[in-house]
Every structure is written in C-alpha cells, then in structure tokens.
C-alpha cells in the first residue's frame, strides 16, 4: 500500500456537506485518506463551514467561519489531506485561503 496520497490521477473530493464535530470530521477524513491510498487517488477533504444555501431553513448551517477553519485545519494537520471549502462572502476568501488549499 502506498504511504503518500497521489497528486495525479482521478481526483476524489469527499467529506461531509457541512462540518460536524471534530471526531466525526476526522473519522470521515481518515476514511477518505484510506480510500485514496488503497486506490491511488488524488484526495481532497471537502466540507463547508457555513452552508447558507440549504434546502431546509431548519437544516444545520455549520460552525461558522472562525470555528470552521479551526476544524478544517485540524483535519489537514491530522490526516495530511489537502482541504477544499466554499465561501459565501468576498471578505471570507483571504481568511479561508490561509487555511485551505482550494476555495
């Protein structure tokens, strides 16, 4: 089994739609990493810190910008996966770019 994530080949973008608690995020990220190593895929952990565009008003929005970026950083540090997230406001771009690899 390879010990590093492939950085070429088929890209796998996977994660929870919106960030959850640290333990659940890490569980998902470890599964993404394992799959990427097993199949030689280029893997990215993708999750939103604020799901403003949800289908139900009472659906969870997420932990917000500051806490969400902390959670994403922890996932990246603990798994080595590159990080991907979305933003909803222009001012969030520079802040999020300090933590994630792709916006």
CSV table of C-alpha atoms in Angstrom, one decimal:
chain,number,residue,atom,x,y,z
A,1,UNK,CA,0.0,0.0,0.0
A,2,UNK,CA,1.4,3.5,-0.9
A,3,UNK,CA,2.2,5.7,2.1
A,4,UNK,CA,1.5,9.0,0.3
A,5,UNK,CA,-1.6,10.4,-1.3
A,6,UNK,CA,-1.3,10.5,-5.1
A,7,UNK,CA,-1.2,14.0,-6.5
A,8,UNK,CA,-2.2,13.0,-10.0
A,9,UNK,CA,-4.8,10.7,-11.5
A,10,UNK,CA,-8.5,10.7,-10.6
A,11,UNK,CA,-9.4,13.3,-8.1
A,12,UNK,CA,-11.6,12.4,-5.1
A,13,UNK,CA,-13.3,15.3,-3.4
A,14,UNK,CA,-15.1,14.0,-0.4
A,15,UNK,CA,-16.3,14.9,3.1
A,16,UNK,CA,-19.4,16.0,4.9
A,17,UNK,CA,-21.6,18.6,3.2
A,18,UNK,CA,-21.2,20.8,6.3
A,19,UNK,CA,-18.6,20.4,9.0
A,20,UNK,CA,-19.6,18.4,12.1
A,21,UNK,CA,-17.8,17.9,15.4
A,22,UNK,CA,-14.1,17.2,15.3
A,23,UNK,CA,-14.4,13.5,15.9
A,24,UNK,CA,-16.9,13.0,13.0
A,25,UNK,CA,-14.9,15.2,10.6
A,26,UNK,CA,-11.7,13.2,11.4
A,27,UNK,CA,-13.5,9.9,11.0
A,28,UNK,CA,-14.6,10.9,7.6
A,29,UNK,CA,-11.2,12.4,6.6
A,30,UNK,CA,-9.4,9.2,7.7
A,31,UNK,CA,-11.8,7.1,5.5
A,32,UNK,CA,-11.2,9.5,2.6
A,33,UNK,CA,-7.4,9.1,3.1
A,34,UNK,CA,-7.6,5.4,3.4
A,35,UNK,CA,-9.6,5.1,0.2
A,36,UNK,CA,-7.2,7.4,-1.6
A,37,UNK,CA,-4.2,5.3,-0.5
A,38,UNK,CA,-5.9,2.0,-1.4
A,39,UNK,CA,-6.8,3.1,-4.9
A,40,UNK,CA,-4.0,5.6,-5.7
A,41,UNK,CA,-6.4,8.6,-5.9
A,42,UNK,CA,-5.7,12.3,-5.6
A,43,UNK,CA,-7.9,13.0,-2.5
A,44,UNK,CA,-9.2,16.3,-1.1
A,45,UNK,CA,-11.2,16.8,2.1
A,46,UNK,CA,-14.2,19.0,1.2
A,47,UNK,CA,-16.6,20.5,3.8
A,48,UNK,CA,-18.4,23.8,4.3
A,49,UNK,CA,-18.1,25.9,7.4
A,50,UNK,CA,-21.3,27.7,6.6
A,51,UNK,CA,-24.0,26.1,4.5
A,52,UNK,CA,-26.0,29.1,3.7
A,53,UNK,CA,-27.6,27.5,0.6
A,54,UNK,CA,-29.5,24.6,2.3
A,55,UNK,CA,-32.8,23.1,1.1
A,56,UNK,CA,-34.5,23.5,4.5
A,57,UNK,CA,-34.3,26.5,6.8
A,58,UNK,CA,-34.0,24.4,9.9
A,59,UNK,CA,-31.1,22.4,8.5
A,60,UNK,CA,-27.7,22.9,10.3
A,61,UNK,CA,-25.6,25.8,8.8
A,62,UNK,CA,-22.3,24.7,10.3
A,63,UNK,CA,-19.9,26.1,12.9
A,64,UNK,CA,-19.2,29.4,11.1
A,65,UNK,CA,-16.0,30.9,9.6
A,66,UNK,CA,-13.7,31.0,12.6
A,67,UNK,CA,-14.5,27.7,14.2
A,68,UNK,CA,-15.0,26.0,10.9
A,69,UNK,CA,-11.5,27.0,9.7
A,70,UNK,CA,-10.1,25.7,13.0
A,71,UNK,CA,-11.8,22.4,12.4
A,72,UNK,CA,-10.6,22.2,8.8
A,73,UNK,CA,-7.0,23.0,9.9
A,74,UNK,CA,-7.1,20.2,12.4
A,75,UNK,CA,-8.3,17.7,9.8
A,76,UNK,CA,-5.5,18.8,7.5
A,77,UNK,CA,-2.9,18.6,10.2
A,78,UNK,CA,-4.0,15.2,11.4
A,79,UNK,CA,-4.5,13.5,8.0
A,80,UNK,CA,-2.3,15.3,5.6
A,81,UNK,CA,-5.2,15.7,3.2
A,82,UNK,CA,-5.4,18.9,1.2
A,83,UNK,CA,-8.5,21.0,2.1
A,84,UNK,CA,-11.3,22.4,0.0
A,85,UNK,CA,-14.2,24.6,1.1
A,86,UNK,CA,-16.6,27.1,-0.3
A,87,UNK,CA,-17.2,30.8,0.7
A,88,UNK,CA,-20.3,33.0,0.5
A,89,UNK,CA,-18.9,36.5,1.1
A,90,UNK,CA,-15.9,38.1,-0.7
A,91,UNK,CA,-14.2,39.0,2.7
A,92,UNK,CA,-14.1,35.3,3.6
A,93,UNK,CA,-11.7,34.5,0.7
A,94,UNK,CA,-8.5,35.8,2.2
A,95,UNK,CA,-9.2,34.4,5.6
A,96,UNK,CA,-10.1,31.0,4.3
A,97,UNK,CA,-7.2,30.9,1.9
A,98,UNK,CA,-4.8,31.0,4.9
A,99,UNK,CA,-6.2,27.5,5.9
A,100,UNK,CA,-7.5,25.7,2.9
A,101,UNK,CA,-5.8,24.7,-0.4
A,102,UNK,CA,-8.8,25.4,-2.7
A,103,UNK,CA,-11.8,27.7,-2.4
